[in-house]
Amino acid sequence: MEYVSHCELTINGQKISNFKSVTEGDMEIRRPIKLMSRTVHASVTPSYIIELEYVVPVSPDREPNWKDLRNGTLTISYESGRHIIYSNVSTLKIGRAKFDGENELVRNIEFGAQKRDELGKKQGVH
């Protein structure tokens, strides 16, 4: 069994190396619909949320312009050769910055995407 030990993040061709974590949000595929005598499950159009814990650089002019990110591409590349490519990516929320006095300044950025493709080796479930 392989485990993910490293991933790289690229947004519109620009490699982002100063981040603590990337979280792929829940993916709703079906929604329960309660009827009189039973419950059915209706398919929904998927939407994708990606959350980034971004380490803010010392020089603020080196931080990407998150506000203007629209219809972009976000790629998560894993050490195993697997790639997850999100398209039509836009910034949804720029969170507050957090500094604890011991570690670096971190800002949470939330993205929304319309499409998700997976290329390369898939991690099997055993």
CSV table of N, CA, C and O in Angstrom, one decimal:
chain,number,residue,atom,x,y,z
A,1,MET,N,0.8,-1.2,0.0
A,1,MET,CA,0.0,0.0,0.0
A,1,MET,C,0.9,1.2,0.0
A,1,MET,O,1.9,1.3,0.7
A,2,GLU,N,0.6,2.2,-0.9
A,2,GLU,CA,1.3,3.5,-0.9
A,2,GLU,C,0.6,4.5,-0.1
A,2,GLU,O,-0.7,4.5,-0.1
A,3,TYR,N,1.3,5.4,0.4
A,3,TYR,CA,0.7,6.6,1.1
A,3,TYR,C,1.3,7.9,0.5
A,3,TYR,O,2.3,7.9,0.0
A,4,VAL,N,0.5,8.9,0.6
A,4,VAL,CA,0.9,10.2,0.1
A,4,VAL,C,1.8,10.8,1.1
A,4,VAL,O,1.5,11.0,2.3
A,5,SER,N,3.0,11.2,0.6
A,5,SER,CA,4.0,11.8,1.5
A,5,SER,C,4.4,13.2,1.1
A,5,SER,O,5.0,13.9,1.8
A,6,HIS,N,4.0,13.5,-0.1
A,6,HIS,CA,4.3,14.9,-0.6
A,6,HIS,C,3.3,15.2,-1.7
A,6,HIS,O,2.9,14.4,-2.5
A,7,CYS,N,2.9,16.5,-1.8
A,7,CYS,CA,2.1,16.9,-2.9
A,7,CYS,C,2.6,18.3,-3.3
A,7,CYS,O,3.1,19.1,-2.5
A,8,GLU,N,2.4,18.6,-4.6
A,8,GLU,CA,2.7,20.0,-5.1
A,8,GLU,C,1.4,20.6,-5.6
A,8,GLU,O,0.5,19.9,-6.0
A,9,LEU,N,1.4,21.9,-5.5
A,9,LEU,CA,0.2,22.7,-5.9
A,9,LEU,C,0.5,23.7,-7.0
A,9,LEU,O,1.5,24.4,-6.8
A,10,THR,N,-0.2,23.7,-8.0
A,10,THR,CA,0.0,24.6,-9.1
A,10,THR,C,-1.3,25.3,-9.4
A,10,THR,O,-2.3,24.7,-9.6
A,11,ILE,N,-1.3,26.7,-9.5
A,11,ILE,CA,-2.5,27.4,-9.8
A,11,ILE,C,-2.1,28.3,-11.1
A,11,ILE,O,-1.2,29.1,-11.0
A,12,ASN,N,-2.9,28.0,-12.2
A,12,ASN,CA,-2.6,28.7,-13.4
A,12,ASN,C,-1.2,28.7,-13.9
A,12,ASN,O,-0.6,29.7,-14.3
A,13,GLY,N,-0.5,27.5,-13.7
A,13,GLY,CA,0.9,27.4,-14.1
A,13,GLY,C,1.9,27.9,-13.1
A,13,GLY,O,3.1,27.6,-13.2
A,14,GLN,N,1.4,28.6,-12.0
A,14,GLN,CA,2.4,29.1,-11.0
A,14,GLN,C,2.4,28.1,-9.9
A,14,GLN,O,1.4,27.8,-9.2
A,15,LYS,N,3.6,27.6,-9.6
A,15,LYS,CA,3.8,26.6,-8.5
A,15,LYS,C,3.7,27.3,-7.2
A,15,LYS,O,4.4,28.3,-7.0
A,16,ILE,N,2.9,26.8,-6.3
A,16,ILE,CA,2.7,27.3,-4.9
A,16,ILE,C,3.4,26.4,-4.0
A,16,ILE,O,3.0,25.2,-3.8
A,17,SER,N,4.5,26.8,-3.4
A,17,SER,CA,5.3,25.9,-2.5
A,17,SER,C,5.1,26.2,-1.0
A,17,SER,O,5.4,25.4,-0.2
A,18,ASN,N,4.6,27.4,-0.7
A,18,ASN,CA,4.5,27.8,0.7
A,18,ASN,C,3.1,27.6,1.2
A,18,ASN,O,2.3,28.6,1.2
A,19,PHE,N,2.8,26.4,1.4
A,19,PHE,CA,1.5,26.1,2.0
A,19,PHE,C,1.6,25.0,3.0
A,19,PHE,O,2.6,24.2,3.0
A,20,LYS,N,0.7,25.0,4.0
A,20,LYS,CA,0.8,23.9,5.1
A,20,LYS,C,-0.1,22.7,4.7
A,20,LYS,O,0.3,21.6,4.9
A,21,SER,N,-1.2,23.0,4.1
A,21,SER,CA,-2.1,21.9,3.7
A,21,SER,C,-3.1,22.3,2.6
A,21,SER,O,-3.4,23.5,2.4
A,22,VAL,N,-3.6,21.3,1.9
A,22,VAL,CA,-4.6,21.4,0.9
A,22,VAL,C,-5.7,20.4,1.3
A,22,VAL,O,-5.4,19.3,1.5
A,23,THR,N,-6.9,20.9,1.4
A,23,THR,CA,-8.0,20.0,1.7
A,23,THR,C,-9.0,19.9,0.6
A,23,THR,O,-9.5,21.0,0.2
A,24,GLU,N,-9.3,18.8,0.1
A,24,GLU,CA,-10.4,18.6,-0.9
A,24,GLU,C,-11.7,18.4,-0.1
A,24,GLU,O,-11.8,17.6,0.8
A,25,GLY,N,-12.7,19.3,-0.4
A,25,GLY,CA,-13.9,19.2,0.4
A,25,GLY,C,-14.8,18.1,0.0
A,25,GLY,O,-14.5,17.3,-0.8
A,26,ASP,N,-15.9,18.0,0.7
A,26,ASP,CA,-16.9,16.9,0.5
A,26,ASP,C,-17.4,17.0,-1.0
A,26,ASP,O,-17.5,18.1,-1.5
A,27,MET,N,-17.7,15.9,-1.6
A,27,MET,CA,-18.3,15.8,-2.9
A,27,MET,C,-19.7,15.2,-2.8
A,27,MET,O,-19.8,14.0,-2.6
A,28,GLU,N,-20.7,16.0,-2.9
A,28,GLU,CA,-22.1,15.5,-2.9
A,28,GLU,C,-22.4,15.0,-4.2
A,28,GLU,O,-22.3,15.7,-5.2
A,29,ILE,N,-22.9,13.7,-4.3
A,29,ILE,CA,-23.2,13.1,-5.6
A,29,ILE,C,-24.7,12.9,-5.7
A,29,ILE,O,-25.3,13.1,-6.7
A,30,ARG,N,-25.3,12.5,-4.6
A,30,ARG,CA,-26.8,12.4,-4.5
A,30,ARG,C,-27.3,13.0,-3.3
A,30,ARG,O,-26.7,13.1,-2.3
A,31,ARG,N,-28.6,13.4,-3.3
A,31,ARG,CA,-29.3,14.0,-2.2
A,31,ARG,C,-30.6,13.2,-1.9
A,31,ARG,O,-31.3,12.9,-2.8
A,32,PRO,N,-30.8,12.9,-0.6
A,32,PRO,CA,-32.1,12.1,-0.3
A,32,PRO,C,-33.3,13.1,-0.5
A,32,PRO,O,-33.2,14.2,-0.1
A,33,ILE,N,-34.3,12.5,-1.1
A,33,ILE,CA,-35.6,13.2,-1.3
A,33,ILE,C,-36.7,12.4,-0.6
A,33,ILE,O,-36.9,11.2,-0.9
A,34,LYS,N,-37.3,12.9,0.5
A,34,LYS,CA,-38.3,12.2,1.2
A,34,LYS,C,-39.6,12.3,0.5
A,34,LYS,O,-40.1,13.4,0.2
A,35,LEU,N,-40.2,11.2,0.2
A,35,LEU,CA,-41.6,11.1,-0.4
A,35,LEU,C,-42.5,10.6,0.7
A,35,LEU,O,-42.2,10.3,1.8
A,36,MET,N,-43.8,10.5,0.3
A,36,MET,CA,-44.8,10.0,1.3
A,36,MET,C,-44.5,8.7,1.9
A,36,MET,O,-44.6,8.5,3.1
A,37,SER,N,-44.1,7.7,1.1
A,37,SER,CA,-43.9,6.4,1.6
A,37,SER,C,-42.4,5.8,1.6
A,37,SER,O,-42.2,4.7,2.0
A,38,ARG,N,-41.5,6.6,1.0
A,38,ARG,CA,-40.1,6.2,0.9
A,38,ARG,C,-39.2,7.3,0.7
A,38,ARG,O,-39.6,8.5,0.5
A,39,THR,N,-37.9,7.0,0.6
A,39,THR,CA,-36.9,8.0,0.3
A,39,THR,C,-36.2,7.6,-0.9
A,39,THR,O,-35.8,6.5,-1.1
A,40,VAL,N,-36.0,8.6,-1.9
A,40,VAL,CA,-35.3,8.3,-3.1
A,40,VAL,C,-34.0,9.2,-3.1
A,40,VAL,O,-33.9,10.1,-2.3
A,41,HIS,N,-33.1,8.9,-3.9
A,41,HIS,CA,-31.8,9.6,-4.0
A,41,HIS,C,-31.7,10.2,-5.4
A,41,HIS,O,-31.6,9.5,-6.3
A,42,ALA,N,-31.7,11.5,-5.4
A,42,ALA,CA,-31.6,12.2,-6.7
A,42,ALA,C,-30.1,12.7,-6.9
A,42,ALA,O,-29.5,13.2,-6.0
A,43,SER,N,-29.7,12.5,-8.2
A,43,SER,CA,-28.3,13.0,-8.5
A,43,SER,C,-28.3,14.5,-8.5
A,43,SER,O,-29.3,15.2,-8.8
A,44,VAL,N,-27.2,15.1,-8.1
A,44,VAL,CA,-27.0,16.6,-8.1
A,44,VAL,C,-25.8,16.9,-8.9
A,44,VAL,O,-24.9,16.1,-9.2
A,45,THR,N,-25.8,18.1,-9.4
A,45,THR,CA,-24.6,18.6,-10.2
A,45,THR,C,-23.5,18.8,-9.1
A,45,THR,O,-23.6,19.6,-8.2
A,46,PRO,N,-22.4,18.1,-9.3
A,46,PRO,CA,-21.3,18.2,-8.3
A,46,PRO,C,-20.6,19.6,-8.3
A,46,PRO,O,-20.5,20.2,-9.4
A,47,SER,N,-20.3,20.1,-7.2
A,47,SER,CA,-19.4,21.3,-7.1
A,47,SER,C,-18.3,20.9,-6.1
A,47,SER,O,-18.5,20.0,-5.3
A,48,TYR,N,-17.2,21.5,-6.3
A,48,TYR,CA,-16.0,21.1,-5.6
A,48,TYR,C,-15.4,22.3,-4.8
A,48,TYR,O,-15.4,23.4,-5.3
A,49,ILE,N,-15.0,22.0,-3.6
A,49,ILE,CA,-14.4,23.0,-2.7
A,49,ILE,C,-13.0,22.5,-2.4
A,49,ILE,O,-12.8,21.4,-2.0
A,50,ILE,N,-12.1,23.5,-2.5
A,50,ILE,CA,-10.7,23.2,-2.1
A,50,ILE,C,-10.3,24.3,-1.1
A,50,ILE,O,-10.5,25.4,-1.4
A,51,GLU,N,-9.7,23.8,0.0
A,51,GLU,CA,-9.2,24.8,1.0
A,51,GLU,C,-7.7,24.7,1.1
A,51,GLU,O,-7.1,23.6,1.1
A,52,LEU,N,-7.1,25.9,1.2
A,52,LEU,CA,-5.7,26.0,1.2
A,52,LEU,C,-5.2,26.7,2.4
A,52,LEU,O,-5.8,27.8,2.7
A,53,GLU,N,-4.3,26.2,3.2
A,53,GLU,CA,-3.7,26.9,4.3
A,53,GLU,C,-2.4,27.4,3.7
A,53,GLU,O,-1.4,26.7,3.6
A,54,TYR,N,-2.4,28.7,3.4
A,54,TYR,CA,-1.3,29.4,2.7
A,54,TYR,C,-0.4,30.1,3.7
A,54,TYR,O,-0.9,30.8,4.5
A,55,VAL,N,0.9,29.8,3.6
A,55,VAL,CA,1.9,30.5,4.4
A,55,VAL,C,2.2,31.8,3.8
A,55,VAL,O,2.8,31.9,2.7
A,56,VAL,N,1.9,32.9,4.4
A,56,VAL,CA,2.0,34.3,3.8
A,56,VAL,C,3.5,34.6,3.8
A,56,VAL,O,4.2,34.5,4.9
A,57,PRO,N,4.0,35.0,2.7
A,57,PRO,CA,5.5,35.4,2.6
A,57,PRO,C,5.7,36.7,3.4
A,57,PRO,O,4.8,37.5,3.6
A,58,VAL,N,7.0,36.9,3.8
A,58,VAL,CA,7.4,38.1,4.5
A,58,VAL,C,7.1,39.3,3.7
A,58,VAL,O,6.6,40.3,4.2
A,59,SER,N,7.4,39.3,2.4
A,59,SER,CA,7.1,40.4,1.5
A,59,SER,C,5.7,40.3,0.9
A,59,SER,O,5.4,39.4,0.1
A,60,PRO,N,4.7,41.1,1.3
A,60,PRO,CA,3.3,41.0,0.9
A,60,PRO,C,3.1,41.0,-0.7
A,60,PRO,O,2.2,40.5,-1.2
A,61,ASP,N,4.1,41.7,-1.4
A,61,ASP,CA,3.9,41.7,-2.8
A,61,ASP,C,4.2,40.4,-3.5
A,61,ASP,O,3.9,40.3,-4.7
A,62,ARG,N,4.7,39.4,-2.8
A,62,ARG,CA,4.9,38.1,-3.4
A,62,ARG,C,3.7,37.2,-3.2
A,62,ARG,O,3.7,36.1,-3.8
A,63,GLU,N,2.7,37.6,-2.5
A,63,GLU,CA,1.5,36.8,-2.3
A,63,GLU,C,0.7,36.9,-3.6
A,63,GLU,O,0.5,38.0,-4.1
A,64,PRO,N,0.1,35.8,-4.1
A,64,PRO,CA,-0.7,35.8,-5.3
A,64,PRO,C,-1.9,36.7,-5.1
A,64,PRO,O,-2.4,36.9,-3.9
A,65,ASN,N,-2.5,37.3,-6.1
A,65,ASN,CA,-3.7,38.1,-6.0
A,65,ASN,C,-4.9,37.2,-6.0
A,65,ASN,O,-5.4,36.8,-7.1
A,66,TRP,N,-5.2,36.7,-4.8
A,66,TRP,CA,-6.3,35.7,-4.7
A,66,TRP,C,-7.7,36.3,-5.2
A,66,TRP,O,-8.5,35.5,-5.7
A,67,LYS,N,-7.9,37.6,-5.0
A,67,LYS,CA,-9.2,38.2,-5.3
A,67,LYS,C,-9.5,38.0,-6.8
A,67,LYS,O,-10.7,37.9,-7.1
A,68,ASP,N,-8.5,38.1,-7.6
A,68,ASP,CA,-8.8,38.1,-9.1
A,68,ASP,C,-8.8,36.7,-9.7
A,68,ASP,O,-8.9,36.6,-10.9
A,69,LEU,N,-8.6,35.7,-8.9
A,69,LEU,CA,-8.6,34.3,-9.5
A,69,LEU,C,-10.0,33.9,-9.9
A,69,LEU,O,-10.9,33.7,-9.1
A,70,ARG,N,-10.2,33.8,-11.2
A,70,ARG,CA,-11.5,33.3,-11.8
A,70,ARG,C,-11.2,32.4,-13.0
A,70,ARG,O,-10.3,32.7,-13.7
A,71,ASN,N,-12.0,31.4,-13.1
A,71,ASN,CA,-11.9,30.4,-14.2
A,71,ASN,C,-10.5,29.9,-14.4
A,71,ASN,O,-10.0,29.7,-15.5
A,72,GLY,N,-9.8,29.7,-13.3
A,72,GLY,CA,-8.4,29.2,-13.3
A,72,GLY,C,-8.4,27.6,-13.3
A,72,GLY,O,-9.4,26.9,-13.3
A,73,THR,N,-7.1,27.1,-13.2
A,73,THR,CA,-6.9,25.7,-13.1
A,73,THR,C,-6.0,25.5,-11.9
A,73,THR,O,-5.1,26.2,-11.6
A,74,LEU,N,-6.4,24.5,-11.1
A,74,LEU,CA,-5.6,24.1,-9.9
A,74,LEU,C,-5.3,22.7,-10.0
A,74,LEU,O,-6.1,21.8,-10.3
A,75,THR,N,-4.0,22.4,-9.9
A,75,THR,CA,-3.5,21.0,-10.0
A,75,THR,C,-2.8,20.6,-8.7
A,75,THR,O,-2.0,21.3,-8.2
A,76,ILE,N,-3.2,19.4,-8.2
A,76,ILE,CA,-2.5,18.8,-7.1
A,76,ILE,C,-1.8,17.6,-7.6
A,76,ILE,O,-2.4,16.7,-8.2
A,77,SER,N,-0.5,17.6,-7.5
A,77,SER,CA,0.4,16.5,-8.0
A,77,SER,C,0.9,15.8,-6.8
A,77,SER,O,1.6,16.3,-5.9
A,78,TYR,N,0.7,14.5,-6.8
A,78,TYR,CA,1.2,13.6,-5.7
A,78,TYR,C,2.5,12.9,-6.1
A,78,TYR,O,2.7,12.7,-7.3
A,79,GLU,N,3.3,12.5,-5.1
A,79,GLU,CA,4.6,11.9,-5.4
A,79,GLU,C,4.4,10.6,-6.2
A,79,GLU,O,5.3,10.2,-6.9
A,80,SER,N,3.2,9.9,-6.0
A,80,SER,CA,3.0,8.6,-6.7
A,80,SER,C,2.8,8.8,-8.2
A,80,SER,O,2.6,7.8,-8.9
A,81,GLY,N,2.7,10.0,-8.7
A,81,GLY,CA,2.4,10.2,-10.1
A,81,GLY,C,0.9,10.6,-10.4
A,81,GLY,O,0.5,10.8,-11.5
A,82,ARG,N,0.1,10.6,-9.4
A,82,ARG,CA,-1.3,10.9,-9.5
A,82,ARG,C,-1.5,12.4,-9.6
A,82,ARG,O,-0.8,13.2,-8.9
A,83,HIS,N,-2.4,12.9,-10.4
A,83,HIS,CA,-2.7,14.3,-10.5
A,83,HIS,C,-4.2,14.6,-10.5
A,83,HIS,O,-4.9,13.8,-11.1
A,84,ILE,N,-4.6,15.5,-9.7
A,84,ILE,CA,-6.0,15.9,-9.6
A,84,ILE,C,-6.0,17.4,-10.2
A,84,ILE,O,-5.3,18.3,-9.7
A,85,ILE,N,-6.8,17.5,-11.2
A,85,ILE,CA,-6.9,18.8,-11.9
A,85,ILE,C,-8.3,19.4,-11.8
A,85,ILE,O,-9.3,18.7,-12.2
A,86,TYR,N,-8.4,20.5,-11.2
A,86,TYR,CA,-9.7,21.2,-11.0
A,86,TYR,C,-9.7,22.3,-12.1
A,86,TYR,O,-8.7,23.1,-12.3
A,87,SER,N,-10.8,22.5,-12.7
A,87,SER,CA,-10.9,23.6,-13.7
A,87,SER,C,-12.1,24.5,-13.4
A,87,SER,O,-13.0,24.2,-12.6
A,88,ASN,N,-12.1,25.7,-14.0
A,88,ASN,CA,-13.0,26.7,-13.7
A,88,ASN,C,-13.0,27.1,-12.2
A,88,ASN,O,-14.0,27.2,-11.5
A,89,VAL,N,-11.8,27.3,-11.7
A,89,VAL,CA,-11.5,27.5,-10.3
A,89,VAL,C,-11.6,29.0,-10.0
A,89,VAL,O,-11.1,29.8,-10.8
A,90,SER,N,-12.3,29.4,-9.0
A,90,SER,CA,-12.4,30.8,-8.6
A,90,SER,C,-12.3,30.8,-7.0
A,90,SER,O,-12.6,29.9,-6.3
A,91,THR,N,-11.7,32.0,-6.6
A,91,THR,CA,-11.6,32.2,-5.1
A,91,THR,C,-13.0,32.5,-4.6
A,91,THR,O,-13.7,33.4,-5.1
A,92,LEU,N,-13.4,31.7,-3.6
A,92,LEU,CA,-14.7,32.0,-2.9
A,92,LEU,C,-14.5,32.9,-1.7
A,92,LEU,O,-15.3,33.7,-1.4
A,93,LYS,N,-13.4,32.6,-0.9
A,93,LYS,CA,-13.3,33.3,0.4
A,93,LYS,C,-11.8,33.4,0.7
A,93,LYS,O,-11.0,32.4,0.6
A,94,ILE,N,-11.4,34.5,1.2
A,94,ILE,CA,-10.1,34.8,1.7
A,94,ILE,C,-10.2,34.9,3.2
A,94,ILE,O,-10.8,35.9,3.7
A,95,GLY,N,-9.8,33.9,3.9
A,95,GLY,CA,-10.0,33.9,5.4
A,95,GLY,C,-9.0,34.8,6.1
A,95,GLY,O,-8.1,35.4,5.5
A,96,ARG,N,-9.2,34.9,7.4
A,96,ARG,CA,-8.3,35.7,8.2
A,96,ARG,C,-6.9,35.1,8.4
A,96,ARG,O,-6.8,33.8,8.2
A,97,ALA,N,-6.0,35.9,8.6
A,97,ALA,CA,-4.6,35.4,8.8
A,97,ALA,C,-4.4,35.0,10.3
A,97,ALA,O,-5.0,35.6,11.2
A,98,LYS,N,-3.6,34.0,10.5
A,98,LYS,CA,-3.4,33.5,11.9
A,98,LYS,C,-2.0,33.4,12.2
A,98,LYS,O,-1.2,32.8,11.4
A,99,PHE,N,-1.6,34.0,13.3
A,99,PHE,CA,-0.2,33.9,13.7
A,99,PHE,C,-0.2,33.5,15.2
A,99,PHE,O,-0.9,34.2,16.0
A,100,ASP,N,0.5,32.5,15.6
A,100,ASP,CA,0.5,32.1,17.0
A,100,ASP,C,1.7,32.5,17.8
A,100,ASP,O,1.9,32.1,18.9
A,101,GLY,N,2.6,33.3,17.2
A,101,GLY,CA,3.8,33.7,17.9
A,101,GLY,C,5.0,32.8,17.8
A,101,GLY,O,6.1,33.2,18.1
A,102,GLU,N,4.8,31.6,17.4
A,102,GLU,CA,5.9,30.6,17.2
A,102,GLU,C,6.1,30.1,15.8
A,102,GLU,O,7.2,29.8,15.4
A,103,ASN,N,5.0,30.1,15.0
A,103,ASN,CA,5.0,29.6,13.7
A,103,ASN,C,4.7,30.7,12.7
A,103,ASN,O,4.5,31.8,13.1
A,104,GLU,N,4.8,30.4,11.4
A,104,GLU,CA,4.6,31.4,10.4
A,104,GLU,C,3.1,31.8,10.3
A,104,GLU,O,2.2,31.2,10.8
A,105,LEU,N,2.9,33.0,9.7
A,105,LEU,CA,1.6,33.5,9.4
A,105,LEU,C,0.9,32.7,8.4
A,105,LEU,O,1.4,32.5,7.3
A,106,VAL,N,-0.3,32.2,8.7
A,106,VAL,CA,-1.1,31.4,7.8
A,106,VAL,C,-2.4,32.0,7.5
A,106,VAL,O,-3.1,32.6,8.3
A,107,ARG,N,-2.8,32.0,6.2
A,107,ARG,CA,-4.1,32.5,5.7
A,107,ARG,C,-4.8,31.4,5.0
A,107,ARG,O,-4.3,30.7,4.2
A,108,ASN,N,-6.1,31.2,5.4
A,108,ASN,CA,-7.0,30.2,4.7
A,108,ASN,C,-7.6,30.8,3.5
A,108,ASN,O,-8.2,31.9,3.6
A,109,ILE,N,-7.5,30.1,2.4
A,109,ILE,CA,-8.1,30.5,1.1
A,109,ILE,C,-9.0,29.4,0.7
A,109,ILE,O,-8.7,28.2,0.7
A,110,GLU,N,-10.3,29.7,0.3
A,110,GLU,CA,-11.2,28.7,-0.2
A,110,GLU,C,-11.5,28.9,-1.6
A,110,GLU,O,-11.8,30.0,-2.0
A,111,PHE,N,-11.4,27.8,-2.4
A,111,PHE,CA,-11.7,27.9,-3.8
A,111,PHE,C,-12.9,27.0,-4.2
A,111,PHE,O,-13.2,26.0,-3.5
A,112,GLY,N,-13.6,27.4,-5.2
A,112,GLY,CA,-14.7,26.6,-5.8
A,112,GLY,C,-14.3,26.2,-7.2
A,112,GLY,O,-13.6,27.0,-7.9
A,113,ALA,N,-14.6,25.0,-7.6
A,113,ALA,CA,-14.3,24.5,-9.0
A,113,ALA,C,-15.6,23.8,-9.6
A,113,ALA,O,-16.4,23.3,-8.8
A,114,GLN,N,-15.7,23.9,-10.9
A,114,GLN,CA,-16.8,23.3,-11.6
A,114,GLN,C,-16.5,21.8,-12.0
A,114,GLN,O,-17.4,21.0,-12.2
A,115,LYS,N,-15.2,21.5,-12.2
A,115,LYS,CA,-14.9,20.2,-12.7
A,115,LYS,C,-13.6,19.6,-12.0
A,115,LYS,O,-12.7,20.4,-11.7
A,116,ARG,N,-13.6,18.3,-11.9
A,116,ARG,CA,-12.5,17.6,-11.2
A,116,ARG,C,-12.1,16.4,-12.1
A,116,ARG,O,-13.0,15.6,-12.4
A,117,ASP,N,-10.8,16.3,-12.5
A,117,ASP,CA,-10.3,15.2,-13.3
A,117,ASP,C,-9.2,14.6,-12.5
A,117,ASP,O,-8.4,15.3,-11.9
A,118,GLU,N,-9.1,13.3,-12.6
A,118,GLU,CA,-8.0,12.6,-11.9
A,118,GLU,C,-7.2,11.8,-13.0
A,118,GLU,O,-7.7,11.1,-13.7
A,119,LEU,N,-5.9,12.0,-13.0
A,119,LEU,CA,-5.0,11.4,-13.9
A,119,LEU,C,-3.9,10.6,-13.2
A,119,LEU,O,-3.5,11.0,-12.1
A,120,GLY,N,-3.4,9.6,-13.8
A,120,GLY,CA,-2.3,8.8,-13.2
A,120,GLY,C,-2.8,7.7,-12.3
A,120,GLY,O,-3.9,7.3,-12.3
A,121,LYS,N,-1.9,7.3,-11.4
A,121,LYS,CA,-2.2,6.2,-10.5
A,121,LYS,C,-3.2,6.6,-9.5
A,121,LYS,O,-3.1,7.6,-8.9
A,122,LYS,N,-4.2,5.7,-9.3
A,122,LYS,CA,-5.2,5.9,-8.3
A,122,LYS,C,-4.8,5.1,-7.1
A,122,LYS,O,-4.3,4.0,-7.2
A,123,GLN,N,-5.1,5.7,-5.9
A,123,GLN,CA,-4.9,5.0,-4.7
A,123,GLN,C,-6.0,4.0,-4.5
A,123,GLN,O,-7.2,4.4,-4.4
A,124,GLY,N,-5.7,2.7,-4.3
A,124,GLY,CA,-6.8,1.7,-4.1
A,124,GLY,C,-7.2,1.7,-2.6
A,124,GLY,O,-6.5,2.1,-1.7
A,125,VAL,N,-8.5,1.3,-2.4
A,125,VAL,CA,-9.0,1.1,-1.1
A,125,VAL,C,-8.9,-0.4,-0.8
A,125,VAL,O,-9.5,-1.2,-1.5
A,126,HIS,N,-8.3,-0.7,0.3
A,126,HIS,CA,-8.2,-2.1,0.7
A,126,HIS,C,-8.9,-2.4,2.0
A,126,HIS,O,-9.0,-1.7,2.8
